[in-house]
XYZ file of C-alpha atoms in Angstrom:
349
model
C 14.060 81.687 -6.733
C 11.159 80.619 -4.311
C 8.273 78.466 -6.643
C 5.530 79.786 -6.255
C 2.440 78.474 -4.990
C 0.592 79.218 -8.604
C 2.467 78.900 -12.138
C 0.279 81.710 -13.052
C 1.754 81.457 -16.796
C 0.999 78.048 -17.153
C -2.480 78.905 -15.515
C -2.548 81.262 -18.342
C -1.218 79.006 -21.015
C -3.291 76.319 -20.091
C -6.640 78.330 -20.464
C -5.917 79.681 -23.963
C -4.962 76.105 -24.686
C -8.805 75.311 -23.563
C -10.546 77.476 -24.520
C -13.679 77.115 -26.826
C -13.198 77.930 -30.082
C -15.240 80.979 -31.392
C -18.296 81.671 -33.906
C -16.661 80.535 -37.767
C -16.277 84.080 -39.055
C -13.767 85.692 -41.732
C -11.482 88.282 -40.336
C -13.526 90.960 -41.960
C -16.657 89.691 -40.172
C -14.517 89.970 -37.049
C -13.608 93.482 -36.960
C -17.393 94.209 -38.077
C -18.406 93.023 -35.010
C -15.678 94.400 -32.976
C -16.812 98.174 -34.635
C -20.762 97.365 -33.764
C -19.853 96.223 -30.043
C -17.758 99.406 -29.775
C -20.468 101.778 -30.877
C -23.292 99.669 -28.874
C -21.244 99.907 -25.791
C -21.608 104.136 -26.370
C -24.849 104.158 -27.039
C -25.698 102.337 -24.361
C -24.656 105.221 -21.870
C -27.625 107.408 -22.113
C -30.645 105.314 -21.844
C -29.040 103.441 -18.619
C -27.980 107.294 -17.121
C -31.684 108.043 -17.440
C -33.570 104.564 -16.370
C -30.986 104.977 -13.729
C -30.782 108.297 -12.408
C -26.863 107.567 -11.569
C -24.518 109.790 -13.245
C -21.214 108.373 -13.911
C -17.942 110.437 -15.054
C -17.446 111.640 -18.508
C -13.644 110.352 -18.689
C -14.409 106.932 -18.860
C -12.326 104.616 -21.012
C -14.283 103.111 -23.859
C -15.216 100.050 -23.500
C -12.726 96.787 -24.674
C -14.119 94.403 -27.055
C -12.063 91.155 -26.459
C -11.503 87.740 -27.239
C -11.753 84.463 -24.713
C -7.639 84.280 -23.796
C -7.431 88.361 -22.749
C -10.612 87.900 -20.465
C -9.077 84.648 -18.946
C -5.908 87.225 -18.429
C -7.387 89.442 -17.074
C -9.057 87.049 -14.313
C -6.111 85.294 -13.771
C -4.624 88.497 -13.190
C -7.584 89.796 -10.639
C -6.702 86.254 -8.698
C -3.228 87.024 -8.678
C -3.383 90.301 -7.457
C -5.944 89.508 -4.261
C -4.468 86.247 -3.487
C -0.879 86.876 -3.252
C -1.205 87.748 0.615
C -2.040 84.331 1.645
C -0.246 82.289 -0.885
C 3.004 84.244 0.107
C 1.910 83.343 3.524
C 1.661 79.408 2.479
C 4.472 79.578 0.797
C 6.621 81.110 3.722
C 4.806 78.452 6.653
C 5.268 75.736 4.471
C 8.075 75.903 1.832
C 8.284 71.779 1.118
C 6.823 69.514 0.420
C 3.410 70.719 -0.438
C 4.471 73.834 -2.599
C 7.193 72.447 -5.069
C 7.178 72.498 -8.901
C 4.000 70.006 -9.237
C 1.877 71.570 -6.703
C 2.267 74.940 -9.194
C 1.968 73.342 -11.889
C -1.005 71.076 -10.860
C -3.300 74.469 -8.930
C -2.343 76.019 -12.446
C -3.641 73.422 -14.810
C -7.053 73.518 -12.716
C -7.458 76.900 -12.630
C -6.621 77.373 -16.284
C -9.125 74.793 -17.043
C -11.642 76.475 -14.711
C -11.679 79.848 -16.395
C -11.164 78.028 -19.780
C -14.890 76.974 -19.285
C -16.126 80.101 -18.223
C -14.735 82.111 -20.966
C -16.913 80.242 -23.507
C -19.593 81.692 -20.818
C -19.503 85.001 -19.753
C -20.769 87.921 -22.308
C -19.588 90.722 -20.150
C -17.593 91.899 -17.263
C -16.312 95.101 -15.644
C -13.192 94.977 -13.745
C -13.752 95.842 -10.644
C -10.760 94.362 -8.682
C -7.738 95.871 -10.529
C -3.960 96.600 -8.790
C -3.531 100.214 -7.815
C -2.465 102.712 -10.483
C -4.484 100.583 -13.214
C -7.723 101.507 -14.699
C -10.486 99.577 -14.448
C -12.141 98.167 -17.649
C -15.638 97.074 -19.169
C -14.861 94.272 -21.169
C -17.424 92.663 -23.989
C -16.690 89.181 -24.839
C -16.943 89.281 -28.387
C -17.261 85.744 -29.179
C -19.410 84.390 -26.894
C -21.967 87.774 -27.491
C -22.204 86.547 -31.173
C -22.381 82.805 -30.491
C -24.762 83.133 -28.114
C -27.106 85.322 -30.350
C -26.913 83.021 -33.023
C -27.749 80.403 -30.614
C -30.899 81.890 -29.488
C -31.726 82.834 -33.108
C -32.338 86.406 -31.889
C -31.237 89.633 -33.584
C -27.785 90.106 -33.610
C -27.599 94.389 -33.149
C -30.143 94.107 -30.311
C -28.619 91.511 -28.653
C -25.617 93.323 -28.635
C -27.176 96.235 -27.344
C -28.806 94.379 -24.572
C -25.902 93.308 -23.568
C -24.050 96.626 -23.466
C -26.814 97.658 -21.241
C -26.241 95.265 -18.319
C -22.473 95.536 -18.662
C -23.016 99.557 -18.643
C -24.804 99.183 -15.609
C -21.996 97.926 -13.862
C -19.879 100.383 -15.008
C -22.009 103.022 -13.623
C -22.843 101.035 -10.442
C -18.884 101.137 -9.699
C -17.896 104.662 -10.982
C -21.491 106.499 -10.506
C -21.106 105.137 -6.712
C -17.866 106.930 -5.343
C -17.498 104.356 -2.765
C -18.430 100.870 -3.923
C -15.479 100.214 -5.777
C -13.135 100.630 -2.394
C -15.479 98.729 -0.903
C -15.952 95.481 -2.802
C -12.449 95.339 -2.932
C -11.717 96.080 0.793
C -14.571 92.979 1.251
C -12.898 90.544 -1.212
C -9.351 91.744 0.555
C -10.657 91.047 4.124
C -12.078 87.383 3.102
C -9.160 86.125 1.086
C -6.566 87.866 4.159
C -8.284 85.585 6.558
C -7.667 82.152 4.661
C -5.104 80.386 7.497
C -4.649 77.028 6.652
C -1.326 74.707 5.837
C 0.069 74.830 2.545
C -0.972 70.837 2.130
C -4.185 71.571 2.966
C -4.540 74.570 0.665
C -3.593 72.616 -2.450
C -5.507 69.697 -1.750
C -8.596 71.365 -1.541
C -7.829 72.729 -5.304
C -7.142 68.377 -6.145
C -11.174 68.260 -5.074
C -12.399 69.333 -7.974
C -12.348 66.245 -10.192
C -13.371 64.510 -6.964
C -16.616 67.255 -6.884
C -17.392 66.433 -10.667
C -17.467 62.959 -9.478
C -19.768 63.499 -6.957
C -22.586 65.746 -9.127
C -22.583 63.011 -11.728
C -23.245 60.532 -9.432
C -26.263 62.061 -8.581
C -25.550 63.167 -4.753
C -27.088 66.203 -3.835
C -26.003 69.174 -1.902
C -22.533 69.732 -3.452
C -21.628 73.160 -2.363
C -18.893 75.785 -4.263
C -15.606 74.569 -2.850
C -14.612 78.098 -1.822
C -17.240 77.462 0.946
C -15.840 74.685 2.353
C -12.344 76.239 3.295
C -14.356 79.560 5.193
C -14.659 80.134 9.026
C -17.981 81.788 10.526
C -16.295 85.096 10.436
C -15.240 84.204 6.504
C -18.637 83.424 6.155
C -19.926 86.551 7.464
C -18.078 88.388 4.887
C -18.866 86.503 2.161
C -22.640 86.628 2.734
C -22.293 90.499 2.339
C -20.277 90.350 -0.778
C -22.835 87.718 -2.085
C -25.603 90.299 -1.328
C -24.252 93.112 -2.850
C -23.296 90.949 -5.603
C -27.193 89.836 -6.147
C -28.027 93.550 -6.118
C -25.917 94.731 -8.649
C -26.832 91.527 -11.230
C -30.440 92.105 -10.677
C -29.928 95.969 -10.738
C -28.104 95.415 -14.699
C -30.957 92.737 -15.304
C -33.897 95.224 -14.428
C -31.990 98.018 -16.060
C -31.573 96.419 -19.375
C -35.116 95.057 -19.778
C -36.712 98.412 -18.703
C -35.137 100.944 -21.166
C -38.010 98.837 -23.287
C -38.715 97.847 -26.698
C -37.903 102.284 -27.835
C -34.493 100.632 -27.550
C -34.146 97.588 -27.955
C -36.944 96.574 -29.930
C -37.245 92.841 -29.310
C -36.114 93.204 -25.271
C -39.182 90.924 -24.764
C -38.262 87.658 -27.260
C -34.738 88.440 -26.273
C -35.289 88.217 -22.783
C -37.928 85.251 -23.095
C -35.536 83.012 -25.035
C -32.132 83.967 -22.718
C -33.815 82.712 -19.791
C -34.876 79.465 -21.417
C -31.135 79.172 -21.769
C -30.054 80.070 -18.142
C -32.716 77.456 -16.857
C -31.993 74.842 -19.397
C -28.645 74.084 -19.364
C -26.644 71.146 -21.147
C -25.495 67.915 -19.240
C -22.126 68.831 -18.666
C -22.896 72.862 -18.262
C -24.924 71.537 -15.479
C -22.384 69.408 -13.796
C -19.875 72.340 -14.084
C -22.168 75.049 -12.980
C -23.208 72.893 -9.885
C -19.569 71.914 -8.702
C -18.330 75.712 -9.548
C -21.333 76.947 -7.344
C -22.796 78.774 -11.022
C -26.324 77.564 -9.775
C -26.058 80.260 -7.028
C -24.449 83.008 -9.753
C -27.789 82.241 -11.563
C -30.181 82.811 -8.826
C -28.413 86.123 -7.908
C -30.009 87.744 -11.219
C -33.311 86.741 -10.627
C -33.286 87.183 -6.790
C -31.601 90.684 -7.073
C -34.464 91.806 -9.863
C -36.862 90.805 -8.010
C -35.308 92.722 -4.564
C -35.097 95.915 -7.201
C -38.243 95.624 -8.645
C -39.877 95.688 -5.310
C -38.211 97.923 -3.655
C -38.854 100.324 -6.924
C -42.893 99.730 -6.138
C -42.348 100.259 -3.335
C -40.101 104.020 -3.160
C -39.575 104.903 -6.607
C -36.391 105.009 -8.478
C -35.148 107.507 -6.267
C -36.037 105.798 -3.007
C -34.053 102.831 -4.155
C -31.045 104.525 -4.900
C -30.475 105.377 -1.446
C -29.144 101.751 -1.447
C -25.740 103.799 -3.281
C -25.590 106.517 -0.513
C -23.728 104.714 1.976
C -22.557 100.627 2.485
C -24.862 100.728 5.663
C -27.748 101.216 3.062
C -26.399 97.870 1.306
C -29.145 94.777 1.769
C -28.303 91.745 3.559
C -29.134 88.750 2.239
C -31.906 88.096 4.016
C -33.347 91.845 3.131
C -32.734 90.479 -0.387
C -35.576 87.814 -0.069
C -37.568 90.061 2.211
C -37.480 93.510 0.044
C -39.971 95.354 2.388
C -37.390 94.561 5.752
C -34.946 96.846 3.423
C -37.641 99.322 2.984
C -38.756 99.766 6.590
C -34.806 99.951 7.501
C -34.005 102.628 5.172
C -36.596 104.774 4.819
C -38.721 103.955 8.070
């Protein structure tokens, strides 16, 4: 059998392996949490249906409360399901040297060690790009929600339920919208299905990441994500509209989840005060990693994209921004993003 370009178990393997460990908790504590996150994530339905006027189906599944290995599984899984077009095509152009045993095994033990990081990062995440026939989830990581609660020193329940609130925005961005989900995917498809380079080439750009790390400890500036140095102008055009949609539906969640207001979350303000000392004031390695994985940009796109929605709600009212949902024409560009009023004269003349 043909080795494929990825050991996507070892990938897997290797994460878990990595993977912070969690809050110290008993197993009771555990499934506490797991039971609060559960009934947050439900409660959290109305009061984002009414900030945001969006109505999203009834049916939905509940939301999963998970642990750090399932939500680097389920990424790994996303990866392997919009990739496998162009690393057949490697694979096929180039069968040896390049892709052999090590080259697997080596883009595996990267990537693992990539998303091993991140899971001791992300709080939330809805599945947007899932393999036909599969449902789509809204996951809540429950271990890093906790951790990073305790962290701030905030109150655990409203934490929780400020959380849920973003992460239910997305949902209802991606189910209330009937189109978006096709969309983003057809986007991400079109990008990745355009990646035409050699098999050596391919991998080596994955061997640049220690190389990168390198680099942003030294002190040089202007490291960029490596994903952008492997795009063409067209790739680029692509990517600049997935980034912009991308900045509109973080700062959507953000505005969303501070505006259903203290009725709901009673400390929203010290929560929301103290997170963002944490987003800005990162540790030294957190910094090195965020700057060579291109996380400074992921950052920006929360505050950028609130600030876009927060205008262009001054500006029309709830329901004038949600035309932005009618139709992907209605989508910002990026530079509409920093220039909220170009959006507003577009759309609504």
């Amino acid at each position: 059998m043909a080795t494929d370009v990825v050991d996507w178990n070892l990938a897997l393997t290797t994460g878990a392996r990595l993977a912070p460990n969690g809050p110290d908790m008993d197993l009771e504590e555990a499934r506490a949490v797991v039971r609060q996150l559960r009934a947050l994530a439900t409660e959290a339905i109305e009061p984002v249906r009414d900030c945001t006027g969006l109505i999203a189906p009834s049916d939905a599944p509940p939301a999963a409360v998970i642990d750090r290995k399932v939500w680097i599984e389920s990424n790994i899984d996303a990866f392997r399901y919009v990739l496998h077009p162009v690393l057949d095509r490697v694979r096929a152009s180039d069968p040896s040297p390049a892709v052999t045993e090590v080259g697997s095994r080596i883009t595996a033990i990267q990537m693992g060690a990539v998303l091993a990081w991140l899971s001791g990062k992300v709080l939330g995440q809805y599945e947007a790009l899932v393999p036909m026939g599969q449902s789509p989830r809204l996951m809540l990581i429950a271990p890093n929600i906790v951790q990073v609660a305790q962290n701030l020193g905030v109150e655990q329940r409203d934490f929780q339920l400020w959380v849920c609130l973003h992460e239910e925005t997305h949902r209802v961005q991606f189910t209330a919208v009937p189109w978006l989900s096709d969309y983003f995917t057809a986007e991400t498809k079109t990008l990745v299905a355009a990646i035409d380079v050699p098999a050596s080439e391919l991998l080596s750009k994955s061997g640049q990441l220690l190389g990168a790390v390198l680099q942003v400890l030294r002190g040089k500036e202007g490291a960029q994500a490596l994903l952008l140095s492997v795009l063409s102008p067209t790739q680029r055009e692509v990517f600049d509209r997935i980034s912009a949609l991308m900045t509109l539906l973080e700062g959507h969640a953000d505005v969303v989840m501070d505006e259903v207001g203290p009725e709901v979350v009673p400390t929203v303000a010290s929560i929301r005060a103290r997170f963002n000392d944490r987003r800005q004031q990162p540790g030294t390695m957190d910094s090195v990693v965020r700057k060579v994985l291109g996380m400074d940009a992921k950052m920006r796109q929360y505050s950028e994209g609130a600030a876009f929605v927060r205008s262009a709600i001054d500006s029309v009212g709830m329901a004038g921004f949600n035309a932005v949902w009618d139709k992907p024409a209605n989508l910002p560009s990026l530079a509409e993003i920093a220039e909220p009023a170009d959006w507003v004269k577009r759309v609504h003349g």
